[in-house]
Amino acid sequence: MTPHDAEKALADTEVVPCVEATLADARKLVEACLAEGVPALVHREACSKPSCSPKFQVLVRPEDTPRVASLLQQRWVDSLQREGLVPEGQAMQAVPEDGELPCPACGTAAPLLRGACSDCGLQLE
């Protein structure tokens, strides 16, 4: 799918922001979406604050958000494998529907506290 095809597909339909990122990251995600046949556009979010840095959103149709989420998850797994953070042949741990993933440092499976493990304090977000 080309950017022009995406513009035509999204012209008269509802779109929702699925990611907010820097311009470079938003463009990379749009390119990945288009390669997978998901129409997507980069949109600059207006901010009324004088000190606000530019923010860009990736816009997609609401029904395409699960595909974008899957694409983002796959890109994340690929980057972990490229960096050698997941041993070869070992599958990534899925997020359980009824709980939290264990902390990679101490193993505590609890909600994060201000982006950090509530037990050992490892910053995860």
PDB file of N, CA, C and O in Angstrom, residues 16 24 32 47 53 59 63-64 84 113:
ATOM      1  N   VAL A  16      -8.501   7.020  14.422  1.00  0.00           N
ATOM      2  CA  VAL A  16      -8.149   7.197  15.832  1.00  0.00           C
ATOM      3  C   VAL A  16      -6.634   7.191  15.965  1.00  0.00           C
ATOM      4  O   VAL A  16      -5.941   6.523  15.196  1.00  0.00           O
ATOM      5  N   ALA A  24      10.152  10.910  13.439  1.00  0.00           N
ATOM      6  CA  ALA A  24      10.876   9.797  12.816  1.00  0.00           C
ATOM      7  C   ALA A  24      10.240   8.451  13.172  1.00  0.00           C
ATOM      8  O   ALA A  24      10.046   7.599  12.296  1.00  0.00           O
ATOM      9  N   ALA A  32       5.755   0.746   8.217  1.00  0.00           N
ATOM     10  CA  ALA A  32       5.530  -0.657   8.561  1.00  0.00           C
ATOM     11  C   ALA A  32       4.059  -1.026   8.381  1.00  0.00           C
ATOM     12  O   ALA A  32       3.746  -2.115   7.893  1.00  0.00           O
ATOM     13  N   CYS A  47      -0.691  21.694  20.047  1.00  0.00           N
ATOM     14  CA  CYS A  47      -0.519  21.923  21.479  1.00  0.00           C
ATOM     15  C   CYS A  47      -0.510  23.429  21.707  1.00  0.00           C
ATOM     16  O   CYS A  47       0.200  24.156  21.022  1.00  0.00           O
ATOM     17  N   SER A  53       6.844  20.439  23.106  1.00  0.00           N
ATOM     18  CA  SER A  53       7.581  19.907  21.959  1.00  0.00           C
ATOM     19  C   SER A  53       6.593  19.302  20.967  1.00  0.00           C
ATOM     20  O   SER A  53       5.506  18.875  21.350  1.00  0.00           O
ATOM     21  N   LEU A  59      -2.401   7.769  12.844  1.00  0.00           N
ATOM     22  CA  LEU A  59      -3.844   7.615  12.763  1.00  0.00           C
ATOM     23  C   LEU A  59      -4.200   6.398  11.926  1.00  0.00           C
ATOM     24  O   LEU A  59      -3.639   6.203  10.837  1.00  0.00           O
ATOM     25  N   GLU A  63     -10.881  -0.277  13.583  1.00  0.00           N
ATOM     26  CA  GLU A  63     -10.816  -1.736  13.400  1.00  0.00           C
ATOM     27  C   GLU A  63      -9.398  -2.228  13.102  1.00  0.00           C
ATOM     28  O   GLU A  63      -9.125  -3.430  13.167  1.00  0.00           O
ATOM     29  N   ASP A  64      -8.478  -1.316  12.765  1.00  0.00           N
ATOM     30  CA  ASP A  64      -7.099  -1.710  12.480  1.00  0.00           C
ATOM     31  C   ASP A  64      -6.191  -1.653  13.707  1.00  0.00           C
ATOM     32  O   ASP A  64      -5.026  -2.063  13.634  1.00  0.00           O
ATOM     33  N   GLY A  84      20.019  -9.286  21.570  1.00  0.00           N
ATOM     34  CA  GLY A  84      20.468 -10.442  22.336  1.00  0.00           C
ATOM     35  C   GLY A  84      19.850 -10.537  23.716  1.00  0.00           C
ATOM     36  O   GLY A  84      20.414 -11.160  24.609  1.00  0.00           O
ATOM     37  N   LEU A 113       4.606   0.561  40.308  1.00  0.00           N
ATOM     38  CA  LEU A 113       4.403   1.736  41.150  1.00  0.00           C
ATOM     39  C   LEU A 113       5.207   2.874  40.528  1.00  0.00           C
ATOM     40  O   LEU A 113       6.431   2.862  40.563  1.00  0.00           O
TER      41      LEU A 113
END
